[in-house]
Coordinates of C-alpha atoms in Angstrom, one line a residue:
Chain A
A139 CA -74.4 20.3 -0.3
Q140 CA -73.0 23.2 -2.3
K141 CA -75.6 25.4 -3.9
V142 CA -75.5 28.5 -6.0
T143 CA -78.4 31.0 -6.3
Q144 CA -78.7 33.5 -9.0
A145 CA -82.0 35.2 -8.2
Q146 CA -82.1 37.4 -11.3
T147 CA -83.4 35.3 -14.1
E148 CA -83.3 38.1 -16.7
I149 CA -82.0 41.6 -16.8
S150 CA -82.4 44.2 -19.5
V151 CA -80.4 47.4 -19.7
V152 CA -79.7 50.1 -22.2
E153 CA -76.2 50.4 -23.6
K154 CA -73.8 52.3 -21.3
E155 CA -75.7 51.5 -18.2
D156 CA -74.0 49.7 -15.3
V157 CA -75.4 46.3 -14.3
T158 CA -74.7 44.0 -11.4
L159 CA -75.4 40.3 -11.5
D160 CA -76.0 38.7 -8.1
C161 CA -74.7 35.4 -6.9
V162 CA -75.2 33.9 -3.5
Y163 CA -73.7 30.5 -2.6
E164 CA -73.9 27.9 0.2
T165 CA -71.2 25.6 1.3
R166 CA -69.9 24.0 4.5
D167 CA -66.4 23.9 3.3
T168 CA -63.8 26.5 4.3
T169 CA -61.9 26.0 1.0
Y170 CA -63.9 26.5 -2.1
Y171 CA -63.7 28.3 -5.4
L172 CA -66.1 30.6 -7.2
F173 CA -66.3 31.2 -10.9
W174 CA -68.2 33.3 -13.4
Y175 CA -68.8 32.0 -16.9
K176 CA -70.4 33.8 -19.9
Q177 CA -72.5 31.9 -22.4
P178 CA -73.1 34.1 -25.5
P179 CA -75.8 33.2 -28.0
S180 CA -73.3 31.0 -29.9
G181 CA -73.5 28.6 -26.9
E182 CA -69.9 28.2 -25.7
L183 CA -69.0 28.8 -22.1
V184 CA -66.4 31.4 -21.6
F185 CA -64.4 31.6 -18.4
L186 CA -64.4 35.0 -16.8
I187 CA -62.9 34.7 -13.3
R188 CA -61.9 32.3 -10.6
R189 CA -61.7 33.3 -6.9
N190 CA -60.7 31.1 -4.0
S191 CA -62.3 31.4 -0.6
F192 CA -59.2 32.9 1.1
D193 CA -59.0 35.8 -1.3
E194 CA -61.7 38.4 -0.6
Q195 CA -59.9 41.1 -2.6
N196 CA -62.2 42.6 -5.2
E197 CA -61.0 42.4 -8.8
I198 CA -61.4 44.6 -11.7
S199 CA -60.7 43.7 -15.3
G200 CA -61.6 46.4 -17.8
R201 CA -65.3 47.0 -17.6
Y202 CA -65.8 43.9 -15.4
S203 CA -65.5 43.9 -11.6
W204 CA -66.3 41.3 -9.0
N205 CA -67.2 41.8 -5.3
F206 CA -66.6 38.8 -3.1
Q207 CA -68.0 39.0 0.4
K208 CA -67.8 35.9 2.6
S209 CA -69.9 37.6 5.3
T210 CA -72.9 37.5 3.0
S211 CA -71.8 34.5 0.9
S212 CA -72.0 36.6 -2.2
F213 CA -69.9 36.9 -5.3
N214 CA -71.5 39.6 -7.4
F215 CA -70.4 40.7 -10.9
T216 CA -70.7 44.2 -12.2
I217 CA -70.4 45.3 -15.8
T218 CA -69.7 49.0 -16.2
A219 CA -70.8 50.9 -19.3
S220 CA -72.5 47.8 -20.7
Q221 CA -72.3 47.1 -24.4
V222 CA -74.5 45.1 -26.8
V223 CA -71.8 42.4 -27.0
D224 CA -72.2 41.8 -23.3
S225 CA -75.6 40.3 -24.0
A226 CA -75.4 36.7 -22.9
V227 CA -76.3 34.3 -20.1
Y228 CA -73.9 34.6 -17.2
F229 CA -73.4 31.7 -14.8
C230 CA -71.9 31.8 -11.3
A231 CA -70.4 28.5 -10.2
L232 CA -69.0 26.9 -7.0
S233 CA -66.4 24.2 -6.6
E234 CA -65.4 22.6 -3.4
D235 CA -62.7 20.0 -3.1
N236 CA -64.1 17.7 -5.7
N237 CA -64.8 17.6 -9.4
D238 CA -68.5 18.6 -9.2
M239 CA -68.6 22.2 -10.1
R240 CA -72.1 23.5 -9.5
F241 CA -73.6 26.2 -11.6
G242 CA -76.3 28.6 -10.7
A243 CA -79.4 28.9 -12.9
G244 CA -77.9 31.7 -14.9
T245 CA -78.9 35.3 -15.5
R246 CA -79.8 36.3 -19.0
L247 CA -78.5 39.8 -19.7
T248 CA -79.8 41.8 -22.6
V249 CA -78.2 45.0 -23.5
K250 CA -80.2 47.1 -25.9
P251 CA -78.6 49.7 -28.1
Chain B
A68 CA -54.2 28.7 -28.9
A69 CA -55.8 25.3 -29.2
G70 CA -59.1 24.9 -27.4
V71 CA -61.2 22.0 -26.3
I72 CA -62.7 20.3 -29.4
Q73 CA -65.9 18.5 -29.4
S74 CA -67.4 16.5 -32.1
P75 CA -69.9 16.4 -33.6
R76 CA -71.3 19.9 -33.2
H77 CA -74.8 18.7 -33.8
L78 CA -76.3 15.2 -33.6
I79 CA -79.8 14.1 -34.3
K80 CA -80.9 10.7 -33.1
E81 CA -84.2 8.8 -32.6
K82 CA -85.4 7.3 -29.4
R83 CA -83.7 4.1 -28.3
E84 CA -80.7 4.8 -30.6
T85 CA -77.1 5.2 -29.3
A86 CA -74.8 8.2 -29.6
T87 CA -71.1 8.8 -29.0
L88 CA -69.8 12.2 -28.3
K89 CA -66.1 12.9 -28.5
C90 CA -64.0 15.4 -26.7
Y91 CA -60.4 16.4 -27.3
P92 CA -58.9 18.4 -24.4
I93 CA -56.4 21.2 -24.7
P94 CA -52.9 19.8 -25.1
R95 CA -51.2 18.8 -21.8
H96 CA -54.6 18.9 -20.0
D97 CA -55.1 15.6 -18.1
T98 CA -58.6 16.1 -16.8
V99 CA -61.8 16.0 -18.7
Y100 CA -65.3 16.8 -17.5
W101 CA -68.7 16.2 -19.1
Y102 CA -71.7 18.5 -18.5
Q103 CA -75.3 18.4 -19.7
Q104 CA -77.2 21.5 -20.3
G105 CA -80.9 21.2 -21.0
P106 CA -82.9 24.0 -22.7
G107 CA -82.9 27.0 -20.4
Q108 CA -81.1 25.1 -17.7
D109 CA -77.7 25.5 -16.1
P110 CA -75.0 22.9 -16.9
Q111 CA -75.2 19.8 -14.8
F112 CA -72.1 17.8 -14.0
L113 CA -72.1 14.2 -15.4
I114 CA -68.7 12.7 -14.9
S115 CA -65.0 13.5 -14.9
F116 CA -61.7 11.7 -15.6
Y117 CA -58.2 12.4 -14.4
E118 CA -55.3 10.6 -16.0
K119 CA -57.6 8.1 -17.7
M120 CA -59.4 7.1 -14.5
Q121 CA -62.8 8.2 -13.5
S122 CA -62.4 10.8 -10.8
D123 CA -65.9 11.8 -10.0
K124 CA -69.4 11.1 -10.9
G125 CA -72.4 13.4 -10.9
S126 CA -75.9 12.9 -12.3
I127 CA -75.0 10.6 -15.1
P128 CA -77.7 8.1 -16.0
D129 CA -76.8 4.4 -16.0
R130 CA -77.5 4.4 -19.8
F131 CA -74.5 6.6 -20.3
S132 CA -70.9 5.6 -20.0
A133 CA -67.7 7.4 -20.6
Q134 CA -64.0 6.9 -20.7
Q135 CA -60.7 8.7 -21.2
F136 CA -58.2 7.3 -23.6
S137 CA -54.4 7.2 -23.5
D138 CA -54.2 10.3 -25.6
Y139 CA -56.5 12.0 -23.0
H140 CA -59.4 12.4 -25.3
S141 CA -62.7 11.3 -23.9
E142 CA -65.9 9.8 -25.3
L143 CA -69.4 9.9 -23.8
N144 CA -71.5 6.9 -24.9
M145 CA -75.2 7.2 -24.6
S146 CA -77.6 4.3 -25.2
S147 CA -81.3 3.8 -25.3
L148 CA -81.7 7.5 -25.9
E149 CA -84.8 9.2 -24.6
L150 CA -86.4 12.5 -25.5
G151 CA -85.2 14.0 -22.3
D152 CA -81.6 13.4 -23.3
S153 CA -81.9 16.3 -25.8
A154 CA -79.5 18.8 -24.5
L155 CA -76.2 20.6 -25.1
Y156 CA -73.4 18.4 -23.9
F157 CA -70.2 20.3 -22.9
C158 CA -66.8 18.9 -22.4
A159 CA -64.2 20.8 -20.4
S160 CA -60.6 20.2 -19.6
S161 CA -58.1 21.3 -17.1
R162 CA -54.7 20.3 -15.6
G163 CA -54.4 18.6 -12.2
G164 CA -57.6 16.9 -11.6
Y165 CA -59.7 19.4 -9.7
T166 CA -62.4 21.8 -10.8
N167 CA -60.8 24.5 -8.6
E168 CA -58.6 24.9 -11.6
K169 CA -59.9 27.0 -14.5
L170 CA -62.0 24.9 -16.7
F171 CA -61.8 25.4 -20.5
F172 CA -65.1 24.4 -22.2
G173 CA -65.6 23.2 -25.7
S174 CA -68.3 24.6 -27.9
G175 CA -70.6 21.7 -27.0
T176 CA -72.5 19.0 -28.9
Q177 CA -76.2 19.7 -29.4
L178 CA -78.0 16.4 -29.2
S179 CA -81.6 16.2 -30.4
V180 CA -83.5 13.1 -29.8
L181 CA -86.6 12.7 -31.9

């Protein structure tokens, strides 16, 4: 069964610090998709990124970057120069060839001014 | 751009009552997913529909049912409500029937069962 582990329950940083959110996944499928979602205090789930299992290229989008490593089954998310508005719960999720996207438990990031 | 619309935003019910949550997907999206997120928990997949047919089923209780209508909106019907049903219920939509597509989530319906 697919499984997503986000070992960091809560992280607190000071503004402008870099922070990395860890995500480790388990799957027996060779084709799968990984996601990161942000859930700000307002409650909605905001899509950040999708990566398929055949594309290990790291991605950078502004202050956000993602490091996908199949060898360690990890899909870590780094925020550079964090800002107070980055404060949210961040979920890593895994989808195989079905409609059951499994979320990790989430990491609550607090960025202090 | 139009997003996924869920109604109502908040709902308060008493035990053993019924509730109906509605979801209107993004235009031209043919797939709808329902998720339940308990307090401090991660979202749990309940059920999905593709082209008005149930496509997959997760941890949805037998007391719950759902359907997708001809205009692609979906409704989640919840009967014999229990205290443990209190949660944030998300609807998401996509095109093509699989969650390997990007899911767009609504703002959720916060259900409180008293």
